Every structure is written in structure tokens, then in C-alpha cells.
PDB file of C-alpha atoms in Angstrom:
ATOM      1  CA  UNK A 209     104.136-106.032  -2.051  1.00 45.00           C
ATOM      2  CA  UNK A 210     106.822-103.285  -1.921  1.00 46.00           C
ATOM      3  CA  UNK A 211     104.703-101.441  -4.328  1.00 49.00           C
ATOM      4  CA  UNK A 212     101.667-102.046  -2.286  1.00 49.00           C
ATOM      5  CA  UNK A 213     103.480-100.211   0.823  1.00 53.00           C
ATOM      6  CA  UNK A 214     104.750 -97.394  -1.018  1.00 50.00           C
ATOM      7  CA  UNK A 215     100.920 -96.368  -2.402  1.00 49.00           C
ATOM      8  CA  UNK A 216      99.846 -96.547   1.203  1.00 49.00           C
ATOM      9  CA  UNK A 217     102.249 -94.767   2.434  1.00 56.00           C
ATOM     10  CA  UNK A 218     101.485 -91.742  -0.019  1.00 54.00           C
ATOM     11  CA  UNK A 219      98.005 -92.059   1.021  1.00 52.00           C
ATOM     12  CA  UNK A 220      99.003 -91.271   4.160  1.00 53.00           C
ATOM     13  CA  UNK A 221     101.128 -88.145   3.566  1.00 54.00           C
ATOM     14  CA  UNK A 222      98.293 -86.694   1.564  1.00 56.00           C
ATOM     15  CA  UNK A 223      96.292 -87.124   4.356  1.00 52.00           C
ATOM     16  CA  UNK A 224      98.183 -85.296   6.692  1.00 49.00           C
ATOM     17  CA  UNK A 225      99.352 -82.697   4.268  1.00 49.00           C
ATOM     18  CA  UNK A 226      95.177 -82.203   3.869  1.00 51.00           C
ATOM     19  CA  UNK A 227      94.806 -82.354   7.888  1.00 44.00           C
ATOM     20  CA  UNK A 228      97.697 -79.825   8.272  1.00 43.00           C
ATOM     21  CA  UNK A 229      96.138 -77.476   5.391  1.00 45.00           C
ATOM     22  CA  UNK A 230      92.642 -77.701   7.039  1.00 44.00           C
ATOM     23  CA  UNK A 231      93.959 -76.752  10.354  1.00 44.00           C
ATOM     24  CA  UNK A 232      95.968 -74.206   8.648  1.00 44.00           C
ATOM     25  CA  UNK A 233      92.708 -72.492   7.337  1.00 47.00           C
ATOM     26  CA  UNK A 234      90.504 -72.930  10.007  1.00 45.00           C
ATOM     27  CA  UNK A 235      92.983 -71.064  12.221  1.00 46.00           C
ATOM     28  CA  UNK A 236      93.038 -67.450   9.530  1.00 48.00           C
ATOM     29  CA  UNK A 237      89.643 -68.109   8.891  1.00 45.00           C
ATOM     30  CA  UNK A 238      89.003 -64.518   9.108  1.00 48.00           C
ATOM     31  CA  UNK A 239      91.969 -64.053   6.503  1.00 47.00           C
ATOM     32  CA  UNK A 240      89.511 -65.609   4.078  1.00 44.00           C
ATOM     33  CA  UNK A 241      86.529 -63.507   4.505  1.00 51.00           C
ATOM     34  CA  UNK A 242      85.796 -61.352   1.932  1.00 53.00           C
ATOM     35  CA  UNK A 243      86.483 -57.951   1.742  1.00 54.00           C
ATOM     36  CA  UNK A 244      83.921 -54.661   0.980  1.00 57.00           C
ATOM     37  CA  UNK A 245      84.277 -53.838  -2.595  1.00 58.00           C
ATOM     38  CA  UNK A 246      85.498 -50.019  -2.795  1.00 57.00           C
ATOM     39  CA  UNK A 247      84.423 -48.460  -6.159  1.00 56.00           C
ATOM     40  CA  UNK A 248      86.002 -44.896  -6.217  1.00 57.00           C
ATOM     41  CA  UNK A 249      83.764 -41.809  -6.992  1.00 57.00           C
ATOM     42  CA  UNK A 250      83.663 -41.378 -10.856  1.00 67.00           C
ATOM     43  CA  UNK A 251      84.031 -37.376 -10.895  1.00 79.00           C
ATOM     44  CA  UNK A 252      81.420 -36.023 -13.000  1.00 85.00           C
ATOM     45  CA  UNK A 253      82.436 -34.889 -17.163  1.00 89.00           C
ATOM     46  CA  UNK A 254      81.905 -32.136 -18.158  1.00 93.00           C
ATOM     47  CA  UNK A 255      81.721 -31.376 -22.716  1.00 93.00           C
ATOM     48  CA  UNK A 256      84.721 -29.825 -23.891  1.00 92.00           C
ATOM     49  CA  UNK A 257      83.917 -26.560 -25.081  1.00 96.00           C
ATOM     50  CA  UNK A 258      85.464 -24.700 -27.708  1.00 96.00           C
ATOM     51  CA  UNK A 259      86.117 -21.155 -26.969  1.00 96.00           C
ATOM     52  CA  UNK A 260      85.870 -19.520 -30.563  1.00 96.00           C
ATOM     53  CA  UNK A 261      81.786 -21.035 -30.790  1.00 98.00           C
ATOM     54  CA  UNK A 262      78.684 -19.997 -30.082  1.00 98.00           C
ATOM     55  CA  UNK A 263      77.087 -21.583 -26.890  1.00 98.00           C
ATOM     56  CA  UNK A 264      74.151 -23.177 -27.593  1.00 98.00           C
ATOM     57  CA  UNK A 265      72.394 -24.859 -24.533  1.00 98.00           C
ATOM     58  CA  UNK A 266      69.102 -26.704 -24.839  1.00 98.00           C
ATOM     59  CA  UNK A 267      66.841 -26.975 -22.128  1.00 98.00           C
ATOM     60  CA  UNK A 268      65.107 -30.544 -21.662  1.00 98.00           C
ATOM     61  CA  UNK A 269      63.457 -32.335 -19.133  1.00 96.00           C
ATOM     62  CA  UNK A 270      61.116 -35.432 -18.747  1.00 96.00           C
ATOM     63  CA  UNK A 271      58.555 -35.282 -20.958  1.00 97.00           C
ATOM     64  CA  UNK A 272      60.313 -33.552 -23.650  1.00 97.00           C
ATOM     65  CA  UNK A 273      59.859 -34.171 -27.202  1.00 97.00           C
ATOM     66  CA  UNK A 274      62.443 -35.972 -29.051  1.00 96.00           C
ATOM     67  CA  UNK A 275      61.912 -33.939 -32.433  1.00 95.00           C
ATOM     68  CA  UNK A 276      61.964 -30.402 -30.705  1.00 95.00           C
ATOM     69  CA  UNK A 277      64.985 -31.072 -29.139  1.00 97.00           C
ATOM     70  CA  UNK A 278      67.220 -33.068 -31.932  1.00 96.00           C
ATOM     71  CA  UNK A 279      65.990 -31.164 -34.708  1.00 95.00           C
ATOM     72  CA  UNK A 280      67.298 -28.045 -33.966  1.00 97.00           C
ATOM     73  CA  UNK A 281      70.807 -29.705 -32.265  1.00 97.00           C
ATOM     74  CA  UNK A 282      71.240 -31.733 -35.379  1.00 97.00           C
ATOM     75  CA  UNK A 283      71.165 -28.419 -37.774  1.00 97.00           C
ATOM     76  CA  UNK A 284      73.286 -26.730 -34.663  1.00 98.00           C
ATOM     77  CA  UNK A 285      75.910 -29.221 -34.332  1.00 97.00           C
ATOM     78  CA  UNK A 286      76.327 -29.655 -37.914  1.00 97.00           C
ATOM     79  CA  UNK A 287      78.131 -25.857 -37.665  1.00 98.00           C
ATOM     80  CA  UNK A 288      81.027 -27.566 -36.568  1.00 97.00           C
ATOM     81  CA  UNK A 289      81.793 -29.436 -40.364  1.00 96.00           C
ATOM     82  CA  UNK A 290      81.419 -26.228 -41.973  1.00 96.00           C
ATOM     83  CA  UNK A 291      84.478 -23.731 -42.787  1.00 93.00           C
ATOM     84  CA  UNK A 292      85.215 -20.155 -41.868  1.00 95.00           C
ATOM     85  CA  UNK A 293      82.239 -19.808 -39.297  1.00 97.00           C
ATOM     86  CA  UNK A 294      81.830 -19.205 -35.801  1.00 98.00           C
ATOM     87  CA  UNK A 295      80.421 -22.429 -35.247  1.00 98.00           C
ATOM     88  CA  UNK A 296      78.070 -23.467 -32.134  1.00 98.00           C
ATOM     89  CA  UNK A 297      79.447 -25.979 -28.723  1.00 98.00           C
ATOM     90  CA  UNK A 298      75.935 -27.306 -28.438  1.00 98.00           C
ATOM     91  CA  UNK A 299      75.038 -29.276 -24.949  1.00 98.00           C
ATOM     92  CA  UNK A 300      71.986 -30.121 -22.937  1.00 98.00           C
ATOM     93  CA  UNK A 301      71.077 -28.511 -19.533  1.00 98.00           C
ATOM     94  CA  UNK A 302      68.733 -30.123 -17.100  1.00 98.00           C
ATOM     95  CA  UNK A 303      67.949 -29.863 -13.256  1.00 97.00           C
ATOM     96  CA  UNK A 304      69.196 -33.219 -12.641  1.00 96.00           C
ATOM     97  CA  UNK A 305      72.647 -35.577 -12.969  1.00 96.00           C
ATOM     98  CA  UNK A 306      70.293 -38.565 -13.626  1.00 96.00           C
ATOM     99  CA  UNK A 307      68.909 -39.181 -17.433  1.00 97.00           C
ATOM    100  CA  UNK A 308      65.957 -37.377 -18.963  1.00 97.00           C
ATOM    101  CA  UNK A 309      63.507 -39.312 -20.061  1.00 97.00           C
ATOM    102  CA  UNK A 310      61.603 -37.878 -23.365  1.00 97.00           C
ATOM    103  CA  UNK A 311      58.035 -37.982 -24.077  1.00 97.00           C
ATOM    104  CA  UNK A 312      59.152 -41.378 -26.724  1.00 96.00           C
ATOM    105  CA  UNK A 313      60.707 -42.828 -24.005  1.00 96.00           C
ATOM    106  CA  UNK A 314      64.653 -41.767 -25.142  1.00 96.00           C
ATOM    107  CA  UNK A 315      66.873 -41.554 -21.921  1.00 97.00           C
ATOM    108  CA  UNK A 316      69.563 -38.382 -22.127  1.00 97.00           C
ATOM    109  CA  UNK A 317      72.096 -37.794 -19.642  1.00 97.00           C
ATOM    110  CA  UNK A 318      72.550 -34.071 -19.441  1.00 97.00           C
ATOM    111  CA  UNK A 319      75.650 -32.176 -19.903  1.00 97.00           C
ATOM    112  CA  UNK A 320      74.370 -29.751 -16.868  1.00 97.00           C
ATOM    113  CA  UNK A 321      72.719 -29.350 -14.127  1.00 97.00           C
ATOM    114  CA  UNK A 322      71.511 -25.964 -13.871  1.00 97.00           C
ATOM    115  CA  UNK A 323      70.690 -26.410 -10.179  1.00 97.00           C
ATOM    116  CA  UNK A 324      74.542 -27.334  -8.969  1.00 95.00           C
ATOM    117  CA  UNK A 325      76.982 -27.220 -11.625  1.00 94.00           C
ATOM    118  CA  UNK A 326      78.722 -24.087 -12.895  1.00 94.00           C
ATOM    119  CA  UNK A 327      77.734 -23.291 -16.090  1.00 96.00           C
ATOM    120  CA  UNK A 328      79.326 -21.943 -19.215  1.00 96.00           C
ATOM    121  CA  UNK A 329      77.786 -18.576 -20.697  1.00 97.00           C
ATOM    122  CA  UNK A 330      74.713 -19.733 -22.830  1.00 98.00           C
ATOM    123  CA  UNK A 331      74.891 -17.349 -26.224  1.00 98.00           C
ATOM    124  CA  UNK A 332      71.285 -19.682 -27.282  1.00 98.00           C
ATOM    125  CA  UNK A 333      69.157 -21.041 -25.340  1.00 98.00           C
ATOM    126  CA  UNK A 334      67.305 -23.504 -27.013  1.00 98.00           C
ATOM    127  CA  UNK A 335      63.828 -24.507 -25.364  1.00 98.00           C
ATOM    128  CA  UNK A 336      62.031 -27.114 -26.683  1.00 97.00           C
ATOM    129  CA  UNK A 337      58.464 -28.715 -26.313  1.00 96.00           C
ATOM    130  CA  UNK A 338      57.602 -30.839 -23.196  1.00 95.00           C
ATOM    131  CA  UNK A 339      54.606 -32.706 -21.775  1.00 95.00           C
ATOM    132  CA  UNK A 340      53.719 -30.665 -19.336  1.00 95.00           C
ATOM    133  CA  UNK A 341      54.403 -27.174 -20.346  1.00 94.00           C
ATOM    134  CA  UNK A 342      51.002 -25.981 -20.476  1.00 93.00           C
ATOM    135  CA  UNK A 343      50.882 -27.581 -16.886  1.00 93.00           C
ATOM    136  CA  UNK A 344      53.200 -28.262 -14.194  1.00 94.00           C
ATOM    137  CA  UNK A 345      56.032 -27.143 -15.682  1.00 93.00           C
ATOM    138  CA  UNK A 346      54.982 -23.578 -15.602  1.00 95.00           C
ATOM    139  CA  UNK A 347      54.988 -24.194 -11.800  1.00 96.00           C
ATOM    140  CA  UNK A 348      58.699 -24.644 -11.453  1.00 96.00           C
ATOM    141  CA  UNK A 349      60.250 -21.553 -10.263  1.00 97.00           C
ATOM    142  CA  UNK A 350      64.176 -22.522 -10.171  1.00 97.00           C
ATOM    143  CA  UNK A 351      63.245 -23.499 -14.242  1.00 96.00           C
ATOM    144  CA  UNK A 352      61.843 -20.464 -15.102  1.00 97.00           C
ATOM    145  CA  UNK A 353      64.336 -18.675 -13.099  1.00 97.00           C
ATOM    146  CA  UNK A 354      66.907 -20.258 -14.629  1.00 98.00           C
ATOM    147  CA  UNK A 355      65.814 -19.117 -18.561  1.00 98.00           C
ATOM    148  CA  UNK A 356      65.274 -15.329 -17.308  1.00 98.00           C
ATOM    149  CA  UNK A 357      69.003 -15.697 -16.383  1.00 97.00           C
ATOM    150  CA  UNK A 358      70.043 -17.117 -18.998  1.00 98.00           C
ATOM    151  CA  UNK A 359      68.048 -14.193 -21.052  1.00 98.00           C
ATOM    152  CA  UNK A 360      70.196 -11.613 -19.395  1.00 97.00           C
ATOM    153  CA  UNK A 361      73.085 -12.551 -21.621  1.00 96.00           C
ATOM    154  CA  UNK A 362      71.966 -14.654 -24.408  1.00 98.00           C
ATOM    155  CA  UNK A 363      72.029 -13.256 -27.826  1.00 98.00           C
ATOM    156  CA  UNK A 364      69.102 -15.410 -28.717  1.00 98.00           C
ATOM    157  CA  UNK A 365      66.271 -17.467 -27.050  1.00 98.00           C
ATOM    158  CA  UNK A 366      64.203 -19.779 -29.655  1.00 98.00           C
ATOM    159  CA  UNK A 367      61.085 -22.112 -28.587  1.00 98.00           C
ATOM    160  CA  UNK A 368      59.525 -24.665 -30.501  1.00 98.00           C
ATOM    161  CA  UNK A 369      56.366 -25.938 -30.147  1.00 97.00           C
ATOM    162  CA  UNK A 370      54.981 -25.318 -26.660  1.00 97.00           C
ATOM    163  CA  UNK A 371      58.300 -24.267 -25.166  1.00 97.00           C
ATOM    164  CA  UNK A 372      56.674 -20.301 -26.069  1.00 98.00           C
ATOM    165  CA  UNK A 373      54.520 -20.984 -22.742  1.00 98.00           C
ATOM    166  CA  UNK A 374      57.972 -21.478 -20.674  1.00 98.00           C
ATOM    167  CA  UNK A 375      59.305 -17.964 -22.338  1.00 98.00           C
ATOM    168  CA  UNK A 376      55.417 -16.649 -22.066  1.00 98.00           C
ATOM    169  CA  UNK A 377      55.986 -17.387 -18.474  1.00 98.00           C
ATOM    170  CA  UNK A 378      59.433 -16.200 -17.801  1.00 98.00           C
ATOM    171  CA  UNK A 379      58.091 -13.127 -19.292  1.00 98.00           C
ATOM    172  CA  UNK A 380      60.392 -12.852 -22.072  1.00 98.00           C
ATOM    173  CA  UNK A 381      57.767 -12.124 -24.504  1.00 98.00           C
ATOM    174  CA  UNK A 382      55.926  -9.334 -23.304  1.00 97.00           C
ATOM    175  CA  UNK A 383      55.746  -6.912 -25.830  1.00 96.00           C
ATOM    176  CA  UNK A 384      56.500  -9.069 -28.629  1.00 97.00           C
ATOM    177  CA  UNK A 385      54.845 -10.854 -31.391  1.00 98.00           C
ATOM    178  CA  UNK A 386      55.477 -14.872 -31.070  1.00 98.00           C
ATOM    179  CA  UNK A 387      53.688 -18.285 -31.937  1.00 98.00           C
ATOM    180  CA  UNK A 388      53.503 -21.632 -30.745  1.00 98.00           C
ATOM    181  CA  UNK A 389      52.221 -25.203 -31.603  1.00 97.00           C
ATOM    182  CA  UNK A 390      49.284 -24.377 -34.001  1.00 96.00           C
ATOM    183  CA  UNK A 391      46.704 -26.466 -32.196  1.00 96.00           C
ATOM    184  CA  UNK A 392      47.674 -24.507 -28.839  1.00 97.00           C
ATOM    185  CA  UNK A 393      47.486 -21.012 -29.747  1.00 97.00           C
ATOM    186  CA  UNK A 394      43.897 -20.351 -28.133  1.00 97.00           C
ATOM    187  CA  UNK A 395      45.097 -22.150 -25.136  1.00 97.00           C
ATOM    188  CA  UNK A 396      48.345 -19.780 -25.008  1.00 97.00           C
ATOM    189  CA  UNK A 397      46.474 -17.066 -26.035  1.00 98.00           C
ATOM    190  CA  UNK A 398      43.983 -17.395 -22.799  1.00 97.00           C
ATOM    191  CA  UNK A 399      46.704 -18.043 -20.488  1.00 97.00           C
ATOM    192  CA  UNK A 400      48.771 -14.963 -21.471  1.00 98.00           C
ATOM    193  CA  UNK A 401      46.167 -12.326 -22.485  1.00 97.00           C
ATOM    194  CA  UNK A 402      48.510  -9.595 -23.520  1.00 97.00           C
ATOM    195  CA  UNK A 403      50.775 -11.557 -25.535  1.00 98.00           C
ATOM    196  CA  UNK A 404      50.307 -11.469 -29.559  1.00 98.00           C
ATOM    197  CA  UNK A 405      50.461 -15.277 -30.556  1.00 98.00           C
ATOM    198  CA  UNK A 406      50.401 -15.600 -34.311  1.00 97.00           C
ATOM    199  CA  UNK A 407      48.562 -18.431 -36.688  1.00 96.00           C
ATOM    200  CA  UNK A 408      49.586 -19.958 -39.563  1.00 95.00           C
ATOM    201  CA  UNK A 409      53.315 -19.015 -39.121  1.00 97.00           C
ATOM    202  CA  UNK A 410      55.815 -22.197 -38.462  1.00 97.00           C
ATOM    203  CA  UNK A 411      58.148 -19.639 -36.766  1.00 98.00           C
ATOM    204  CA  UNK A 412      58.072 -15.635 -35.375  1.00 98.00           C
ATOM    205  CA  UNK A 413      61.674 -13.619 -35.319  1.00 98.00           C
ATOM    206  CA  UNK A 414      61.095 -10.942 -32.686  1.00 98.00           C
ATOM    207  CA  UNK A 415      64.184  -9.160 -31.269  1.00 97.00           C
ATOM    208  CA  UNK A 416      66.426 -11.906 -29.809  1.00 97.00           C
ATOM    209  CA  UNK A 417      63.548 -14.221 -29.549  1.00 98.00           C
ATOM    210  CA  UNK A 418      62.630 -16.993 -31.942  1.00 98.00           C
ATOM    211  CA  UNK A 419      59.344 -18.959 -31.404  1.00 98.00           C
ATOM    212  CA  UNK A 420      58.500 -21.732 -34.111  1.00 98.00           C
ATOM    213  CA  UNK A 421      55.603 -23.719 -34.210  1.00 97.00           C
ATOM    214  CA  UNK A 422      57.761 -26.894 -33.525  1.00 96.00           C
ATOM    215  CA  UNK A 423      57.740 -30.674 -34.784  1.00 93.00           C
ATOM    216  CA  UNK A 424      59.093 -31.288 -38.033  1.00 92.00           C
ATOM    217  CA  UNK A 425      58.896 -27.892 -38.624  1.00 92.00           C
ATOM    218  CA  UNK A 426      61.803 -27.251 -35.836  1.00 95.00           C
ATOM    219  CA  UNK A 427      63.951 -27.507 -38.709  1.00 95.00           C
ATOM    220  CA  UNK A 428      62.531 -24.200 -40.799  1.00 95.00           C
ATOM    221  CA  UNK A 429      63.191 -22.356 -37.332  1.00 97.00           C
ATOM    222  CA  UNK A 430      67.205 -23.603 -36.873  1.00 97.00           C
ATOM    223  CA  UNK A 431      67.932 -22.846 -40.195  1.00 98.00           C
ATOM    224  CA  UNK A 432      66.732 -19.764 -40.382  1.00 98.00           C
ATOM    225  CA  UNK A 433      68.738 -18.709 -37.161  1.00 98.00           C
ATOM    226  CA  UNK A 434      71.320 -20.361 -38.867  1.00 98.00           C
ATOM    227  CA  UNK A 435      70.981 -18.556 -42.139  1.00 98.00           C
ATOM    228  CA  UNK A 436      70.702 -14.945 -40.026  1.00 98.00           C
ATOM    229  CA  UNK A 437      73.952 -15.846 -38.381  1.00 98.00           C
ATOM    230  CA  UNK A 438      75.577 -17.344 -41.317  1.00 98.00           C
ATOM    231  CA  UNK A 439      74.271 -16.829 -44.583  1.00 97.00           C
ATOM    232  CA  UNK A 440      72.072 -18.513 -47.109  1.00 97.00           C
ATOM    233  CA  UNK A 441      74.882 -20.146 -48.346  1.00 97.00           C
ATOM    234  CA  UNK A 442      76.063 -22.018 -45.295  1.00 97.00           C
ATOM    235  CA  UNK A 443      72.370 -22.690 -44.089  1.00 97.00           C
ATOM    236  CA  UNK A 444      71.891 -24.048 -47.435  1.00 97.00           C
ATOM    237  CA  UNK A 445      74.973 -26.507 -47.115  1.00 97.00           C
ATOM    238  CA  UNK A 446      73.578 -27.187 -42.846  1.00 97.00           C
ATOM    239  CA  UNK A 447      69.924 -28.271 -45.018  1.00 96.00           C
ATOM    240  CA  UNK A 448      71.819 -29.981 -47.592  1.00 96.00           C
ATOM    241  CA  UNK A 449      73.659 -32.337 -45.182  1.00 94.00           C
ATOM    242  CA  UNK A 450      70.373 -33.338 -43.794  1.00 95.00           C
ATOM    243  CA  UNK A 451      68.751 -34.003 -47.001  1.00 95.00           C
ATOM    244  CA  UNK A 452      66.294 -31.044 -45.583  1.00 94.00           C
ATOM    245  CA  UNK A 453      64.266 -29.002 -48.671  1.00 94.00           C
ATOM    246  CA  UNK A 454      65.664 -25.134 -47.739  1.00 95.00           C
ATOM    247  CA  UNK A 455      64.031 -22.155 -49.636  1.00 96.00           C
ATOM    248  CA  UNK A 456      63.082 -19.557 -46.429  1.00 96.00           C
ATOM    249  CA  UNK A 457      61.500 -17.631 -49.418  1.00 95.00           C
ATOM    250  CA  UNK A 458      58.467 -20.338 -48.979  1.00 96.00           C
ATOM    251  CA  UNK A 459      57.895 -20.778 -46.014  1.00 96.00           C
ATOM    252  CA  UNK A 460      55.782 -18.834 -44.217  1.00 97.00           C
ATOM    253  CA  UNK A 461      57.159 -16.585 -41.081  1.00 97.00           C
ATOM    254  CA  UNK A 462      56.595 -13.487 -39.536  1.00 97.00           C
ATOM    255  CA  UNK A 463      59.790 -11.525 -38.801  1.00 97.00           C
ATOM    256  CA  UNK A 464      58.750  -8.254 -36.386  1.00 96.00           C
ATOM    257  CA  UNK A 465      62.258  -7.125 -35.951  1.00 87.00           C
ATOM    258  CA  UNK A 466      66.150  -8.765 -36.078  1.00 87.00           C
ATOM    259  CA  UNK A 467      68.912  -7.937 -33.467  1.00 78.00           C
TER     260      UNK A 467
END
């Protein structure tokens, strides 16, 4: 019996205790509520740069063309493993914080945006194929006046593939003997009349300007700019690295005149 009355009366303390804690709630309901999740403002990063290197900035949008833009930054970034050199800071530049997506489907966040953020000096400008540039890219004015800026300083300017028509229309290569992809060189050559586009070259050395005719071929093109800069030796070790067949003996180029 007495142990009957003491479970009963336990019951009953638990059930005030619970009536008390309801009230208790009820009362700083508002206490309770949820609060709006505050996610600070991740400021933007920026590549760190080494001062001593070349520059080397590649140009991409949608639509680009995954081997005419890591072809070349493969053999360009590889500087960096190689001794005694001025290597090359190599970093993409776009007109947009949000990714790029490439012609293969590939999303890149770019280093830059060319439109708002301040930019390091470019030494190279890199240009690579894209979708539409024998189209609507040739329309975009803050693109095109964003490589004849960039030309005013750079040492060099290369193309591959159809990135010729964005120097073509920048005006770069007036004057000047260049090429482009081999199946495109009527198209370029109607567009831009007085140009001289060259066949059955993979890449054209003109001045500071460096057109190739792009794809796997990109390669040739980077390390011969590498080789100018460097030396056969070091563009041989760059080739090597890659597993990449280097002889610029046999392949076939024009060079018109070197810086």
C-alpha cells in the first residue's frame, strides 16, 4: 500500500513539473522561434602571384574549348618545376565571377573578371578557341576591348584555333602573317580581307603575335614560345614531362619575324 501511494504521488509531481514547463514555454514562445541564418560575405580570392614570373593570362569564356585552353596552361604552368628560369604565374580571366562553362561541358571559376576586378599586368595573353568566335563573340565590345589593352603591354599574344578571329578583330593582326583552325581559313580569310592567313602551318610567329592552328596541336605552339623564351633544352624537359614528342625542326611553321 505505502508503495502504492508513493508511485502516485510521483505521478503527480511529474505532472505538474510538465504543467509548469508547458506554461513556462508557452509564455517565451517567441524565445523559441527561430532565428535568420546570417552567412557572412565570403570576400572574393584572388591567385597568389609571384613577382619574379611571367604573367600569363588566358582568356576563356562559355563555349570555350577544353584542349585550347589546358594545353597551352599545362606546358605554361609546368615552368614553375623547372630551375633557373623566369617561370610563368598562369591564371584565367573572364567577364564574369560565376563558372565558365566549356564547349565539353567543364565548369571553371575564373581567377578574374576583366569587367570589375583589378588586374595584374598580363606579359601573355593567351586566347583560345570558343564556340562562337566566328559569331557572337566578335560582337562583344568590352572583350575585344579588353585584348587591345591588354596588347598595349603584353610581350606576346598567341591564339589557337579560332581565337585568330578575336585578334583579327581587335585588329592586332593587321599587317601580319597569321593562321587559324585549318578548316576555317576561307571563312577567316573572307571576313578579314586584308589579313594573310596561312595553310598548312600548325602555328605563325609574327612579331609578338603567335597564332597556331589549335587542338592537339596547341601543344607545338606553347612549346615553341616556350623554347623562344627558354631554350630547346628547357622546352625539351616542359615536352618531356608531358610525355609530348618535341623536335620544332619537324613541324611545320612559318616564322615572319621574332621580337
Amino acid at each position: 500500500m505505502m508503495t502504492t501511494n508513493l508511485y502516485l504521488r510521483k505521478m503527480k509531481n511529474m505532472a505538474i513539473i510538465g504543467v509548469v514547463l508547458l506554461l513556462f514555454s508557452c509564455g517565451n514562445s517567441e524565445k523559441l522561434e527561430p532565428k535568420e541564418l546570417i552567412i557572412p560575405t565570403k570576400e572574393k580570392q584572388f591567385p597568389v602571384l609571384d613577382s619574379s614570373r611571367y604573367n600569363v593570362g588566358f582568356l576563356i569564356m562559355d563555349g570555350v574549348y577544353n584542349t585550347e585552353l589546358t594545353t597551352p596552361f599545362d606546358i605554361f604552368q609546368h615552368t614553375v618545376f623547372r630551375k633557373n628560369i623566369k617561370a610563368m604565374n598562369v591564371f584565367t580571366v573572364a567577364d564574369k565571377d560565376d563558372a565558365v562553362i566549356t564547349f565539353e561541358g567543364m565548369r571553371i571559376v575564373p581567377d578574374y573578371n576583366y569587367l570589375t576586378d583589378s588586374l595584374p599586368k598580363i606579359d601573355i595573353l593567351v586566347v583560345p578557341s570558343a564556340e562562337h568566335h566566328l559569331d557572337s563573340d566578335l560582337e562583344n565590345k568590352a572583350m575585344i576591348g579588353f585584348v587591345q589593352q591588354v596588347d598595349k603591354e603584353a610581350k606576346f599574344i598567341t591564339s589557337h584555333c579560332d581565337g585568330a578571329f578575336v585578334l583579327a578583330k581587335a585588329g592586332l593582326l593587321e599587317g601580319k602573317v597569321a593562321t587559324t583552325f585549318p578548316s576555317d581559313i576561307d571563312a577567316m580569310r573572307v571576313m578579314f580581307p586584308s589579313l594573310d592567313i596561312r595553310k598548312d602551318v600548325l602555328f605563325v610567329h609574327d612579331g609578338k603575335y603567335i597564332t597556331s592552328a589549335g587542338g592537339a596541336k596547341s601543344f607545338e605552339a606553347a612549346l615553341y614560345l616556350s623554347e623562344y623564351l627558354y631554350g630547346e633544352q628547357v622546352a625539351q624537359s616542359l615536352a618531356g614531362g608531358l610525355v609530348i614528342d618535341w623536335d620544332l625542326a619537324s613541324v611545320p611553321h612559318l616564322i615572319i619575324k621574332q621580337d
